Each structure stands twice: as C-alpha cells, then as structure tokens.
Amino acid sequence: MAYETILSETVDGVLTLTLNRPDVLNAVTDTMLAELQDALRSAERNAAVRCIVLTGAGRGFCAGQDLNARSAAADGRRVSVGEHLRHGYNPLVQRIRGIEKPVIAAVNGVAAGAGANLALACDLRIASETASFVQAFVKIGLVPDSGGTVFLPMLVGYAKAAELAFTGDRIGAEESLRLGLVNQVVPAAALMQTTHALATRLAALPTRAIGLTKRAFNRAMMPNLDAILDYEADMQELASRTTDHTEGVAAFLEKRVPTFTGH
Ligand code: T3D
C-alpha cells in the first residue's frame, strides 16, 4: 500500500513511521489512521521488523484529530464521534499495545489530544527538548480518548492526570521527564540518532521475550483496556453533543478565544 500521510522506512530491523502532515502539526485524518493500521499490521507479521519508532515530520509530533476534517460517512452523513473512535483510534491504540515488539515514540514537538495519547500508548518515549504534551481535549469540550484515561494516570498518578486533563495545560519536555511521562529528553538534533540507537539495541535483543514481557505488562497494568476504550468512546459521544464542543471547535478554527457556558 502506497502511503499519503505517513512515511515508512525499515533500517537494521527498526521500522520508523513518520506522521507526515507537517503544515498542520501532523493532525490525524481517516487516511492517516488507516495507513498507520496498515503499516503496523504489516510490521506485526514481518519477522524482519523487531522494533518500531513513531515520530512526526516538521515541528510537531501530532496535533490529534484534524479539526478541519471531521469524519463523514461515504454517503456524506456525519459519523458520530463515538463511532469514529471505535473504528479509527481505538483499533490503532489496541494495535500499538497488542503488537509484541517494542514501540518507541520519538516525540519531536507538540503532542496534543489523541496525538499525545498515541505517544503514551507506546512502550517508551524519547522527547526532544522541543517536545510538549497537551491534553487538548477540554479546550474543545471533549474528554481524553485513545486510552488517555488509563495511560495518563498510570504514568503520572491521578492528581496530576486530572490537573492536565481538566486544564488542558501544555507541559514541556523537562516537566514531562520529571512527571515520568517520558523516558529521556535529548537535544532536538540528537533525537532520531538517540532513538535509533535504542531501537537497534532493542531490535537485537530476544524479540519473543520482549513481546511476552509486553503482553504480561498489558495484563498487569491495563487488563481492561478494551472496555476502557469503549467507555471513552461513550463519554466522547456525550461530550461531542454539547454546545461547548461546537464552540470550542469553532473558536479553534476561527483562531479566537472560546466562550464556554457549561452546556
Ligand atoms: O472524531 C473525533 O473528533 C474524536 C477524536 C478526537 C481526538 C482528538 O485528538 S480531539 C483534540 C484535537 N486536537 C486539538 O484540539 C489540538 C488543536 N491544536 C492546538 O491546540 C494547537 O495547534 C497546538 C497546541 C497543538 C500547537 O499550538 P501552536 O501554537 O504551536 O501551533 P498552531 O499555530 O496552533 O498550529 C499550527 C498550524 O497547525 C495551524 O495552521 P495555520 O494557522 O498555520 O494554517 C493550526 O490551525 C494547525 N493545526 C494544529 N492543530 C490542528 C491543526 N489543524 C487541524 N487540526 C488540528 N488538530
């Protein structure tokens, strides 16, 4: 499959997938979701791929759902946000968690909304000094999705997770390291080299043992992930029907400060 929105390269047993819509900070479209699924499905089956790196082109890692391209069904009807999560984002998160090979996010810039939570779904995160994380959902009247309600509190504890999710505050690389959100922070110029060095090291280790370790971590740390993803979709569907959500998206697209009413 030829890809439009991602780049794919395998070197030394390491598959690097680069989100490639830099003009919009690699915001996610349905095409991107399908392409990531396809690339990861192939990687799962390909014994020559023994580690996967996810990164972004340009100054962003990923800005989450493309707010200019809210999904529409083939017949032009608006697809519900809950269904969009169930059919697009949730299977991708399940694939990242389910693939029995290490997945590293090389966070090169801002990671927002579902873009932040896709990074959190990965096993390890190496951040450039220019990286930042934003649980941007609240700013458009939504709730954390793509596994954020389990990954975020698991990594930073409930109090900090609630603060980040309720405020939508952006945190930088050093703060992310202090909170345990990322494994390492490196200068921007060293990000891909450092990540590739770790990835090639992991790719040369016993892949089956690492895969089974990941399976055991999944069982120990997030045994209800499928149900949680489904519940997030329910909550997102409810949130997406509020006037605050409509206002939040309109304000973002019109580049103005939103006025929320609590409805
Ligand atoms: O189906 C469903 O909808 C449910 C799924 C939901 C999953 C989600 O991810 S919901 C959350 C969606 N994402 C956001 O709300 C984040 C929106 N973006 C931002 O808040 C900010 O852009 C950032 C904090 C990420 C970065 O800020 P900054 O100041 O560094 O950059 P910027 O100037 O805002 O953005 C640069 C460009 O990217 C800009 O375009 P322009 O003015 O140069 O033509 C901006 O409009 C565009 N962009 C950034 N994020 C998105 C986007 N365009 C479309 N969708 C985006 N998400």
PDB file of C-alpha atoms and ligand atoms in Angstrom:
ATOM      1  CA  MET A   1       0.000   0.000   0.000  1.00  0.00           C
ATOM      2  CA  ALA A   2       1.398   3.397  -1.007  1.00  0.00           C
ATOM      3  CA  TYR A   3       1.003   5.936   1.797  1.00  0.00           C
ATOM      4  CA  GLU A   4      -0.089   9.578   1.507  1.00  0.00           C
ATOM      5  CA  THR A   5       0.149  10.769   5.100  1.00  0.00           C
ATOM      6  CA  ILE A   6       2.953   8.745   6.648  1.00  0.00           C
ATOM      7  CA  LEU A   7       6.500   7.804   5.701  1.00  0.00           C
ATOM      8  CA  SER A   8       7.747   4.295   6.338  1.00  0.00           C
ATOM      9  CA  GLU A   9      11.365   3.114   6.421  1.00  0.00           C
ATOM     10  CA  THR A  10      12.995  -0.037   7.787  1.00  0.00           C
ATOM     11  CA  VAL A  11      16.699   0.001   8.725  1.00  0.00           C
ATOM     12  CA  ASP A  12      18.530  -2.571  10.890  1.00  0.00           C
ATOM     13  CA  GLY A  13      15.264  -4.272  11.933  1.00  0.00           C
ATOM     14  CA  VAL A  14      13.728  -0.932  13.006  1.00  0.00           C
ATOM     15  CA  LEU A  15      10.598   0.322  11.262  1.00  0.00           C
ATOM     16  CA  THR A  16      10.285   4.109  11.515  1.00  0.00           C
ATOM     17  CA  LEU A  17       6.840   5.539  10.827  1.00  0.00           C
ATOM     18  CA  THR A  18       6.795   9.321  10.392  1.00  0.00           C
ATOM     19  CA  LEU A  19       3.499  11.182  10.531  1.00  0.00           C
ATOM     20  CA  ASN A  20       3.796  13.453   7.538  1.00  0.00           C
ATOM     21  CA  ARG A  21       1.342  16.363   7.515  1.00  0.00           C
ATOM     22  CA  PRO A  22       3.743  18.974   8.921  1.00  0.00           C
ATOM     23  CA  ASP A  23       1.651  22.020   7.871  1.00  0.00           C
ATOM     24  CA  VAL A  24      -0.989  21.015  10.445  1.00  0.00           C
ATOM     25  CA  LEU A  25       1.425  19.561  13.021  1.00  0.00           C
ATOM     26  CA  ASN A  26       0.596  16.067  11.691  1.00  0.00           C
ATOM     27  CA  ALA A  27      -3.074  16.278  12.655  1.00  0.00           C
ATOM     28  CA  VAL A  28      -4.812  12.957  12.143  1.00  0.00           C
ATOM     29  CA  THR A  29      -7.156  12.170   9.255  1.00  0.00           C
ATOM     30  CA  ASP A  30      -9.002   8.941   8.491  1.00  0.00           C
ATOM     31  CA  THR A  31      -6.404   8.233   5.806  1.00  0.00           C
ATOM     32  CA  MET A  32      -3.635   8.542   8.390  1.00  0.00           C
ATOM     33  CA  LEU A  33      -5.456   6.211  10.778  1.00  0.00           C
ATOM     34  CA  ALA A  34      -5.867   3.620   8.003  1.00  0.00           C
ATOM     35  CA  GLU A  35      -2.251   3.960   6.901  1.00  0.00           C
ATOM     36  CA  LEU A  36      -0.887   3.574  10.429  1.00  0.00           C
ATOM     37  CA  GLN A  37      -3.057   0.496  10.909  1.00  0.00           C
ATOM     38  CA  ASP A  38      -1.810  -0.979   7.659  1.00  0.00           C
ATOM     39  CA  ALA A  39       1.851  -0.279   8.458  1.00  0.00           C
ATOM     40  CA  LEU A  40       1.588  -1.742  11.962  1.00  0.00           C
ATOM     41  CA  ARG A  41      -0.356  -4.782  10.747  1.00  0.00           C
ATOM     42  CA  SER A  42       2.421  -5.480   8.225  1.00  0.00           C
ATOM     43  CA  ALA A  43       5.085  -4.927  10.879  1.00  0.00           C
ATOM     44  CA  GLU A  44       3.346  -7.360  13.195  1.00  0.00           C
ATOM     45  CA  ARG A  45       3.603 -10.091  10.559  1.00  0.00           C
ATOM     46  CA  ASN A  46       7.109  -9.219   9.362  1.00  0.00           C
ATOM     47  CA  ALA A  47       9.763 -11.060  11.369  1.00  0.00           C
ATOM     48  CA  ALA A  48      12.411  -8.712   9.965  1.00  0.00           C
ATOM     49  CA  VAL A  49      10.833  -5.811  11.891  1.00  0.00           C
ATOM     50  CA  ARG A  50      11.826  -6.125  15.542  1.00  0.00           C
ATOM     51  CA  CYS A  51      11.248  -2.596  16.856  1.00  0.00           C
ATOM     52  CA  ILE A  52       9.015   0.276  15.738  1.00  0.00           C
ATOM     53  CA  VAL A  53       9.573   4.021  16.059  1.00  0.00           C
ATOM     54  CA  LEU A  54       6.764   6.558  15.700  1.00  0.00           C
ATOM     55  CA  THR A  55       7.678  10.197  15.078  1.00  0.00           C
ATOM     56  CA  GLY A  56       6.450  13.337  13.321  1.00  0.00           C
ATOM     57  CA  ALA A  57       7.708  15.423  10.406  1.00  0.00           C
ATOM     58  CA  GLY A  58       8.373  19.125  10.980  1.00  0.00           C
ATOM     59  CA  ARG A  59       7.916  20.932  14.278  1.00  0.00           C
ATOM     60  CA  GLY A  60       5.064  18.815  15.663  1.00  0.00           C
ATOM     61  CA  PHE A  61       4.707  15.212  16.751  1.00  0.00           C
ATOM     62  CA  CYS A  62       0.926  15.078  16.286  1.00  0.00           C
ATOM     63  CA  ALA A  63      -1.883  17.597  16.981  1.00  0.00           C
ATOM     64  CA  GLY A  64      -4.594  14.946  17.362  1.00  0.00           C
ATOM     65  CA  GLN A  65      -7.743  14.817  15.278  1.00  0.00           C
ATOM     66  CA  ASP A  66      -7.666  17.135  12.257  1.00  0.00           C
ATOM     67  CA  LEU A  67     -10.365  19.606  13.215  1.00  0.00           C
ATOM     68  CA  ASN A  68     -10.777  20.668   9.596  1.00  0.00           C
ATOM     69  CA  ALA A  69     -11.555  17.133   8.538  1.00  0.00           C
ATOM     70  CA  ARG A  70     -14.176  15.806  10.896  1.00  0.00           C
ATOM     71  CA  SER A  71     -15.157  12.448   9.515  1.00  0.00           C
ATOM     72  CA  ALA A  72     -18.085  11.933   7.185  1.00  0.00           C
ATOM     73  CA  ALA A  73     -19.559   8.660   6.006  1.00  0.00           C
ATOM     74  CA  ALA A  74     -19.375   7.679   2.351  1.00  0.00           C
ATOM     75  CA  ASP A  75     -22.918   8.994   1.860  1.00  0.00           C
ATOM     76  CA  GLY A  76     -21.901  12.362   3.326  1.00  0.00           C
ATOM     77  CA  ARG A  77     -23.580  11.936   6.734  1.00  0.00           C
ATOM     78  CA  ARG A  78     -21.581  12.963   9.811  1.00  0.00           C
ATOM     79  CA  VAL A  79     -20.171   9.921  11.582  1.00  0.00           C
ATOM     80  CA  SER A  80     -20.649  10.040  15.366  1.00  0.00           C
ATOM     81  CA  VAL A  81     -17.532  10.888  17.326  1.00  0.00           C
ATOM     82  CA  GLY A  82     -18.009   7.759  19.449  1.00  0.00           C
ATOM     83  CA  GLU A  83     -18.162   5.580  16.329  1.00  0.00           C
ATOM     84  CA  HIS A  84     -15.180   7.397  14.871  1.00  0.00           C
ATOM     85  CA  LEU A  85     -13.154   6.452  17.947  1.00  0.00           C
ATOM     86  CA  ARG A  86     -14.401   2.855  17.888  1.00  0.00           C
ATOM     87  CA  HIS A  87     -13.496   2.373  14.241  1.00  0.00           C
ATOM     88  CA  GLY A  88     -10.408   4.590  13.910  1.00  0.00           C
ATOM     89  CA  TYR A  89      -8.435   5.492  17.006  1.00  0.00           C
ATOM     90  CA  ASN A  90      -9.290   2.597  19.327  1.00  0.00           C
ATOM     91  CA  PRO A  91      -8.109  -0.170  16.958  1.00  0.00           C
ATOM     92  CA  LEU A  92      -4.874   1.779  16.452  1.00  0.00           C
ATOM     93  CA  VAL A  93      -4.254   2.019  20.196  1.00  0.00           C
ATOM     94  CA  GLN A  94      -5.097  -1.693  20.529  1.00  0.00           C
ATOM     95  CA  ARG A  95      -2.626  -2.457  17.733  1.00  0.00           C
ATOM     96  CA  ILE A  96       0.184  -0.448  19.418  1.00  0.00           C
ATOM     97  CA  ARG A  97      -0.444  -2.203  22.735  1.00  0.00           C
ATOM     98  CA  GLY A  98      -1.004  -5.613  21.145  1.00  0.00           C
ATOM     99  CA  ILE A  99       1.995  -5.771  18.823  1.00  0.00           C
ATOM    100  CA  GLU A 100       4.565  -7.956  20.554  1.00  0.00           C
ATOM    101  CA  LYS A 101       7.513  -5.790  19.599  1.00  0.00           C
ATOM    102  CA  PRO A 102       8.746  -2.631  21.336  1.00  0.00           C
ATOM    103  CA  VAL A 103       7.196   0.624  20.096  1.00  0.00           C
ATOM    104  CA  ILE A 104       9.073   3.869  20.804  1.00  0.00           C
ATOM    105  CA  ALA A 105       7.654   7.361  20.326  1.00  0.00           C
ATOM    106  CA  ALA A 106      10.318   9.851  19.276  1.00  0.00           C
ATOM    107  CA  VAL A 107       8.456  12.982  20.342  1.00  0.00           C
ATOM    108  CA  ASN A 108       9.931  15.736  18.214  1.00  0.00           C
ATOM    109  CA  GLY A 109       7.477  18.528  19.058  1.00  0.00           C
ATOM    110  CA  VAL A 110       3.997  19.185  20.352  1.00  0.00           C
ATOM    111  CA  ALA A 111       1.835  16.118  21.043  1.00  0.00           C
ATOM    112  CA  ALA A 112      -1.782  17.184  21.563  1.00  0.00           C
ATOM    113  CA  GLY A 113      -5.120  15.460  22.073  1.00  0.00           C
ATOM    114  CA  ALA A 114      -5.149  11.988  20.578  1.00  0.00           C
ATOM    115  CA  GLY A 115      -1.619  12.747  19.346  1.00  0.00           C
ATOM    116  CA  ALA A 116      -0.442  12.923  22.962  1.00  0.00           C
ATOM    117  CA  ASN A 117      -2.246   9.733  23.860  1.00  0.00           C
ATOM    118  CA  LEU A 118      -0.886   7.825  20.865  1.00  0.00           C
ATOM    119  CA  ALA A 119       2.569   8.701  22.206  1.00  0.00           C
ATOM    120  CA  LEU A 120       1.502   7.484  25.669  1.00  0.00           C
ATOM    121  CA  ALA A 121       0.254   4.218  24.149  1.00  0.00           C
ATOM    122  CA  CYS A 122       3.814   3.456  23.002  1.00  0.00           C
ATOM    123  CA  ASP A 123       6.107   1.482  25.308  1.00  0.00           C
ATOM    124  CA  LEU A 124       8.821   4.128  25.570  1.00  0.00           C
ATOM    125  CA  ARG A 125       9.060   7.846  24.799  1.00  0.00           C
ATOM    126  CA  ILE A 126      12.183   9.792  23.934  1.00  0.00           C
ATOM    127  CA  ALA A 127      11.490  13.522  23.816  1.00  0.00           C
ATOM    128  CA  SER A 128      13.374  16.271  22.111  1.00  0.00           C
ATOM    129  CA  GLU A 129      13.921  19.436  24.172  1.00  0.00           C
ATOM    130  CA  THR A 130      11.299  20.998  21.899  1.00  0.00           C
ATOM    131  CA  ALA A 131       8.627  18.408  22.750  1.00  0.00           C
ATOM    132  CA  SER A 132       5.491  19.239  24.695  1.00  0.00           C
ATOM    133  CA  PHE A 133       2.312  17.431  25.709  1.00  0.00           C
ATOM    134  CA  VAL A 134      -1.218  18.859  25.807  1.00  0.00           C
ATOM    135  CA  GLN A 135      -4.384  17.054  26.823  1.00  0.00           C
ATOM    136  CA  ALA A 136      -6.078  19.491  24.449  1.00  0.00           C
ATOM    137  CA  PHE A 137      -9.500  17.819  24.581  1.00  0.00           C
ATOM    138  CA  VAL A 138     -11.014  20.082  27.249  1.00  0.00           C
ATOM    139  CA  LYS A 139     -10.233  23.142  25.141  1.00  0.00           C
ATOM    140  CA  ILE A 140     -12.747  21.885  22.589  1.00  0.00           C
ATOM    141  CA  GLY A 141     -15.193  20.481  25.140  1.00  0.00           C
ATOM    142  CA  LEU A 142     -14.090  16.851  24.790  1.00  0.00           C
ATOM    143  CA  VAL A 143     -12.712  14.184  27.126  1.00  0.00           C
ATOM    144  CA  PRO A 144      -9.364  12.376  26.836  1.00  0.00           C
ATOM    145  CA  ASP A 145      -9.592   9.457  24.430  1.00  0.00           C
ATOM    146  CA  SER A 146      -7.261   6.997  22.672  1.00  0.00           C
ATOM    147  CA  GLY A 147      -6.519   5.395  26.032  1.00  0.00           C
ATOM    148  CA  GLY A 148      -5.629   8.646  27.798  1.00  0.00           C
ATOM    149  CA  THR A 149      -7.876   7.867  30.758  1.00  0.00           C
ATOM    150  CA  VAL A 150      -5.721   4.844  31.556  1.00  0.00           C
ATOM    151  CA  PHE A 151      -2.244   5.756  30.243  1.00  0.00           C
ATOM    152  CA  LEU A 152      -2.084   9.230  31.780  1.00  0.00           C
ATOM    153  CA  PRO A 153      -2.962   8.340  35.402  1.00  0.00           C
ATOM    154  CA  MET A 154      -0.853   5.186  35.109  1.00  0.00           C
ATOM    155  CA  LEU A 155       2.198   7.288  34.220  1.00  0.00           C
ATOM    156  CA  VAL A 156       1.737  10.432  36.324  1.00  0.00           C
ATOM    157  CA  GLY A 157      -0.783   9.488  39.054  1.00  0.00           C
ATOM    158  CA  TYR A 158      -4.412  10.562  39.327  1.00  0.00           C
ATOM    159  CA  ALA A 159      -3.919  14.045  40.773  1.00  0.00           C
ATOM    160  CA  LYS A 160      -1.581  15.209  38.012  1.00  0.00           C
ATOM    161  CA  ALA A 161      -3.620  13.402  35.344  1.00  0.00           C
ATOM    162  CA  ALA A 162      -6.760  15.190  36.495  1.00  0.00           C
ATOM    163  CA  GLU A 163      -4.933  18.537  36.505  1.00  0.00           C
ATOM    164  CA  LEU A 164      -3.610  18.029  32.977  1.00  0.00           C
ATOM    165  CA  ALA A 165      -6.935  16.724  31.629  1.00  0.00           C
ATOM    166  CA  PHE A 166      -9.112  19.349  33.332  1.00  0.00           C
ATOM    167  CA  THR A 167      -6.917  22.366  32.453  1.00  0.00           C
ATOM    168  CA  GLY A 168      -5.510  21.352  29.069  1.00  0.00           C
ATOM    169  CA  ASP A 169      -2.242  22.977  30.145  1.00  0.00           C
ATOM    170  CA  ARG A 170       0.760  22.367  27.894  1.00  0.00           C
ATOM    171  CA  ILE A 171       3.819  20.890  29.599  1.00  0.00           C
ATOM    172  CA  GLY A 172       7.332  20.945  28.207  1.00  0.00           C
ATOM    173  CA  ALA A 173       9.907  18.190  27.846  1.00  0.00           C
ATOM    174  CA  GLU A 174      11.678  18.681  31.193  1.00  0.00           C
ATOM    175  CA  GLU A 175       8.386  18.748  33.105  1.00  0.00           C
ATOM    176  CA  SER A 176       7.286  15.622  31.204  1.00  0.00           C
ATOM    177  CA  LEU A 177      10.507  13.898  32.262  1.00  0.00           C
ATOM    178  CA  ARG A 178      10.020  14.959  35.887  1.00  0.00           C
ATOM    179  CA  LEU A 179       6.480  13.557  35.830  1.00  0.00           C
ATOM    180  CA  GLY A 180       7.551  10.222  34.313  1.00  0.00           C
ATOM    181  CA  LEU A 181       5.711  10.837  31.069  1.00  0.00           C
ATOM    182  CA  VAL A 182       8.884  10.339  29.002  1.00  0.00           C
ATOM    183  CA  ASN A 183      11.982   8.192  29.469  1.00  0.00           C
ATOM    184  CA  GLN A 184      14.585  10.656  28.287  1.00  0.00           C
ATOM    185  CA  VAL A 185      14.991  14.202  26.944  1.00  0.00           C
ATOM    186  CA  VAL A 186      17.646  14.920  24.331  1.00  0.00           C
ATOM    187  CA  PRO A 187      18.607  17.929  22.179  1.00  0.00           C
ATOM    188  CA  ALA A 188      16.423  18.196  19.078  1.00  0.00           C
ATOM    189  CA  ALA A 189      19.362  17.485  16.777  1.00  0.00           C
ATOM    190  CA  ALA A 190      20.092  14.210  18.606  1.00  0.00           C
ATOM    191  CA  LEU A 191      16.522  12.875  18.781  1.00  0.00           C
ATOM    192  CA  MET A 192      16.487  10.486  15.849  1.00  0.00           C
ATOM    193  CA  GLN A 193      20.049   9.280  16.382  1.00  0.00           C
ATOM    194  CA  THR A 194      19.414   8.564  20.075  1.00  0.00           C
ATOM    195  CA  THR A 195      16.102   6.876  19.296  1.00  0.00           C
ATOM    196  CA  HIS A 196      17.597   4.769  16.520  1.00  0.00           C
ATOM    197  CA  ALA A 197      20.449   3.674  18.801  1.00  0.00           C
ATOM    198  CA  LEU A 198      17.959   2.455  21.421  1.00  0.00           C
ATOM    199  CA  ALA A 199      15.699   0.922  18.780  1.00  0.00           C
ATOM    200  CA  THR A 200      18.508  -1.034  17.108  1.00  0.00           C
ATOM    201  CA  ARG A 201      19.652  -2.226  20.544  1.00  0.00           C
ATOM    202  CA  LEU A 202      16.144  -3.486  21.318  1.00  0.00           C
ATOM    203  CA  ALA A 203      15.816  -4.988  17.835  1.00  0.00           C
ATOM    204  CA  ALA A 204      18.901  -7.114  18.503  1.00  0.00           C
ATOM    205  CA  LEU A 205      17.535  -8.498  21.788  1.00  0.00           C
ATOM    206  CA  PRO A 206      15.245 -11.561  22.066  1.00  0.00           C
ATOM    207  CA  THR A 207      12.113 -10.212  20.403  1.00  0.00           C
ATOM    208  CA  ARG A 208       9.899 -13.036  21.596  1.00  0.00           C
ATOM    209  CA  ALA A 209      10.864 -12.458  25.245  1.00  0.00           C
ATOM    210  CA  ILE A 210      10.285  -8.713  24.897  1.00  0.00           C
ATOM    211  CA  GLY A 211       6.916  -9.378  23.251  1.00  0.00           C
ATOM    212  CA  LEU A 212       5.841 -11.719  26.031  1.00  0.00           C
ATOM    213  CA  THR A 213       7.032  -9.195  28.625  1.00  0.00           C
ATOM    214  CA  LYS A 214       4.849  -6.574  26.928  1.00  0.00           C
ATOM    215  CA  ARG A 215       1.914  -8.971  26.948  1.00  0.00           C
ATOM    216  CA  ALA A 216       2.411  -9.528  30.682  1.00  0.00           C
ATOM    217  CA  PHE A 217       2.690  -5.774  31.359  1.00  0.00           C
ATOM    218  CA  ASN A 218      -0.551  -5.260  29.418  1.00  0.00           C
ATOM    219  CA  ARG A 219      -2.260  -7.888  31.550  1.00  0.00           C
ATOM    220  CA  ALA A 220      -0.875  -6.477  34.808  1.00  0.00           C
ATOM    221  CA  MET A 221      -1.285  -2.745  34.118  1.00  0.00           C
ATOM    222  CA  MET A 222      -4.253  -2.419  31.762  1.00  0.00           C
ATOM    223  CA  PRO A 223      -6.300  -5.626  31.704  1.00  0.00           C
ATOM    224  CA  ASN A 224      -9.485  -3.695  30.883  1.00  0.00           C
ATOM    225  CA  LEU A 225      -8.068  -1.598  28.059  1.00  0.00           C
ATOM    226  CA  ASP A 226     -10.685  -2.685  25.503  1.00  0.00           C
ATOM    227  CA  ALA A 227     -13.555  -1.812  27.845  1.00  0.00           C
ATOM    228  CA  ILE A 228     -11.910   1.500  28.779  1.00  0.00           C
ATOM    229  CA  LEU A 229     -11.502   2.479  25.128  1.00  0.00           C
ATOM    230  CA  ASP A 230     -15.141   1.636  24.530  1.00  0.00           C
ATOM    231  CA  TYR A 231     -16.207   3.695  27.548  1.00  0.00           C
ATOM    232  CA  GLU A 232     -14.103   6.648  26.408  1.00  0.00           C
ATOM    233  CA  ALA A 233     -15.993   6.484  23.102  1.00  0.00           C
ATOM    234  CA  ASP A 234     -19.296   6.665  25.007  1.00  0.00           C
ATOM    235  CA  MET A 235     -18.084   9.663  27.044  1.00  0.00           C
ATOM    236  CA  GLN A 236     -16.735  11.372  23.925  1.00  0.00           C
ATOM    237  CA  GLU A 237     -20.040  10.888  22.149  1.00  0.00           C
ATOM    238  CA  LEU A 238     -21.815  12.642  25.039  1.00  0.00           C
ATOM    239  CA  ALA A 239     -19.253  15.445  25.153  1.00  0.00           C
ATOM    240  CA  SER A 240     -19.414  15.911  21.375  1.00  0.00           C
ATOM    241  CA  ARG A 241     -23.118  16.738  21.621  1.00  0.00           C
ATOM    242  CA  THR A 242     -22.555  19.754  23.891  1.00  0.00           C
ATOM    243  CA  THR A 243     -22.665  23.341  22.728  1.00  0.00           C
ATOM    244  CA  ASP A 244     -19.289  23.841  24.430  1.00  0.00           C
ATOM    245  CA  HIS A 245     -17.779  21.334  21.982  1.00  0.00           C
ATOM    246  CA  THR A 246     -19.291  23.143  18.999  1.00  0.00           C
ATOM    247  CA  GLU A 247     -17.998  26.443  20.401  1.00  0.00           C
ATOM    248  CA  GLY A 248     -14.538  25.020  21.167  1.00  0.00           C
ATOM    249  CA  VAL A 249     -14.012  23.716  17.631  1.00  0.00           C
ATOM    250  CA  ALA A 250     -15.415  26.890  16.053  1.00  0.00           C
ATOM    251  CA  ALA A 251     -13.130  29.033  18.220  1.00  0.00           C
ATOM    252  CA  PHE A 252     -10.070  26.953  17.281  1.00  0.00           C
ATOM    253  CA  LEU A 253     -10.826  27.166  13.569  1.00  0.00           C
ATOM    254  CA  GLU A 254     -11.609  30.896  13.795  1.00  0.00           C
ATOM    255  CA  LYS A 255      -8.444  31.467  15.903  1.00  0.00           C
ATOM    256  CA  ARG A 256     -10.297  33.142  18.762  1.00  0.00           C
ATOM    257  CA  VAL A 257     -10.766  32.522  22.479  1.00  0.00           C
ATOM    258  CA  PRO A 258     -13.798  30.268  23.128  1.00  0.00           C
ATOM    259  CA  THR A 259     -16.678  31.242  25.402  1.00  0.00           C
ATOM    260  CA  PHE A 260     -17.882  28.169  27.281  1.00  0.00           C
ATOM    261  CA  THR A 261     -21.258  28.102  29.017  1.00  0.00           C
ATOM    262  CA  GLY A 262     -21.069  24.697  30.728  1.00  0.00           C
ATOM    263  CA  HIS A 263     -23.684  23.186  28.383  1.00  0.00           C
TER     264      HIS A 263
HETATM  265  O1  T3D B   1     -13.630  12.039  15.866  1.00  0.00           O
HETATM  266  C1  T3D B   1     -13.299  12.835  16.718  1.00  0.00           C
HETATM  267  O2  T3D B   1     -13.274  14.051  16.522  1.00  0.00           O
HETATM  268  C2  T3D B   1     -12.905  12.329  18.070  1.00  0.00           C
HETATM  269  C3  T3D B   1     -11.442  12.278  18.198  1.00  0.00           C
HETATM  270  C4  T3D B   1     -10.811  13.187  18.951  1.00  0.00           C
HETATM  271  C5  T3D B   1      -9.362  13.094  19.122  1.00  0.00           C
HETATM  272  C6  T3D B   1      -8.667  14.399  19.341  1.00  0.00           C
HETATM  273  O3  T3D B   1      -7.497  14.421  19.141  1.00  0.00           O
HETATM  274  S1  T3D B   1      -9.547  15.763  19.864  1.00  0.00           S
HETATM  275  C7  T3D B   1      -8.254  17.000  20.020  1.00  0.00           C
HETATM  276  C8  T3D B   1      -7.925  17.607  18.686  1.00  0.00           C
HETATM  277  N1  T3D B   1      -6.726  18.425  18.764  1.00  0.00           N
HETATM  278  C9  T3D B   1      -6.726  19.631  19.309  1.00  0.00           C
HETATM  279  O4  T3D B   1      -7.707  20.126  19.804  1.00  0.00           O
HETATM  280  C10 T3D B   1      -5.424  20.402  19.232  1.00  0.00           C
HETATM  281  C11 T3D B   1      -5.594  21.629  18.385  1.00  0.00           C
HETATM  282  N2  T3D B   1      -4.327  22.310  18.242  1.00  0.00           N
HETATM  283  C12 T3D B   1      -3.811  23.081  19.180  1.00  0.00           C
HETATM  284  O5  T3D B   1      -4.348  23.257  20.257  1.00  0.00           O
HETATM  285  C13 T3D B   1      -2.530  23.793  18.861  1.00  0.00           C
HETATM  286  O6  T3D B   1      -2.379  23.834  17.452  1.00  0.00           O
HETATM  287  C14 T3D B   1      -1.284  23.085  19.455  1.00  0.00           C
HETATM  288  C15 T3D B   1      -1.295  23.269  20.979  1.00  0.00           C
HETATM  289  C16 T3D B   1      -1.247  21.612  19.090  1.00  0.00           C
HETATM  290  C17 T3D B   1       0.002  23.740  18.897  1.00  0.00           C
HETATM  291  O7  T3D B   1      -0.082  25.142  19.043  1.00  0.00           O
HETATM  292  P1  T3D B   1       0.965  26.067  18.231  1.00  0.00           P
HETATM  293  O8  T3D B   1       0.686  27.473  18.671  1.00  0.00           O
HETATM  294  O9  T3D B   1       2.342  25.524  18.411  1.00  0.00           O
HETATM  295  O10 T3D B   1       0.615  25.855  16.679  1.00  0.00           O
HETATM  296  P2  T3D B   1      -0.646  26.439  15.893  1.00  0.00           P
HETATM  297  O11 T3D B   1      -0.283  27.742  15.280  1.00  0.00           O
HETATM  298  O12 T3D B   1      -1.862  26.391  16.716  1.00  0.00           O
HETATM  299  O13 T3D B   1      -0.820  25.329  14.738  1.00  0.00           O
HETATM  300  C18 T3D B   1      -0.015  25.347  13.556  1.00  0.00           C
HETATM  301  C19 T3D B   1      -0.932  25.029  12.393  1.00  0.00           C
HETATM  302  O14 T3D B   1      -1.471  23.715  12.567  1.00  0.00           O
HETATM  303  C20 T3D B   1      -2.129  25.990  12.336  1.00  0.00           C
HETATM  304  O15 T3D B   1      -2.473  26.164  10.993  1.00  0.00           O
HETATM  305  P3  T3D B   1      -2.084  27.555  10.226  1.00  0.00           P
HETATM  306  O16 T3D B   1      -2.632  28.686  11.034  1.00  0.00           O
HETATM  307  O17 T3D B   1      -0.569  27.557  10.175  1.00  0.00           O
HETATM  308  O18 T3D B   1      -2.722  27.412   8.870  1.00  0.00           O
HETATM  309  C21 T3D B   1      -3.220  25.194  13.019  1.00  0.00           C
HETATM  310  O19 T3D B   1      -4.521  25.584  12.612  1.00  0.00           O
HETATM  311  C22 T3D B   1      -2.902  23.784  12.535  1.00  0.00           C
HETATM  312  N3  T3D B   1      -3.439  22.774  13.470  1.00  0.00           N
HETATM  313  C23 T3D B   1      -2.971  22.500  14.686  1.00  0.00           C
HETATM  314  N4  T3D B   1      -3.716  21.538  15.243  1.00  0.00           N
HETATM  315  C24 T3D B   1      -4.653  21.204  14.340  1.00  0.00           C
HETATM  316  C25 T3D B   1      -4.479  21.996  13.199  1.00  0.00           C
HETATM  317  N5  T3D B   1      -5.287  21.897  12.138  1.00  0.00           N
HETATM  318  C26 T3D B   1      -6.276  20.975  12.195  1.00  0.00           C
HETATM  319  N6  T3D B   1      -6.492  20.176  13.270  1.00  0.00           N
HETATM  320  C27 T3D B   1      -5.700  20.259  14.345  1.00  0.00           C
HETATM  321  N7  T3D B   1      -5.909  19.419  15.379  1.00  0.00           N
END
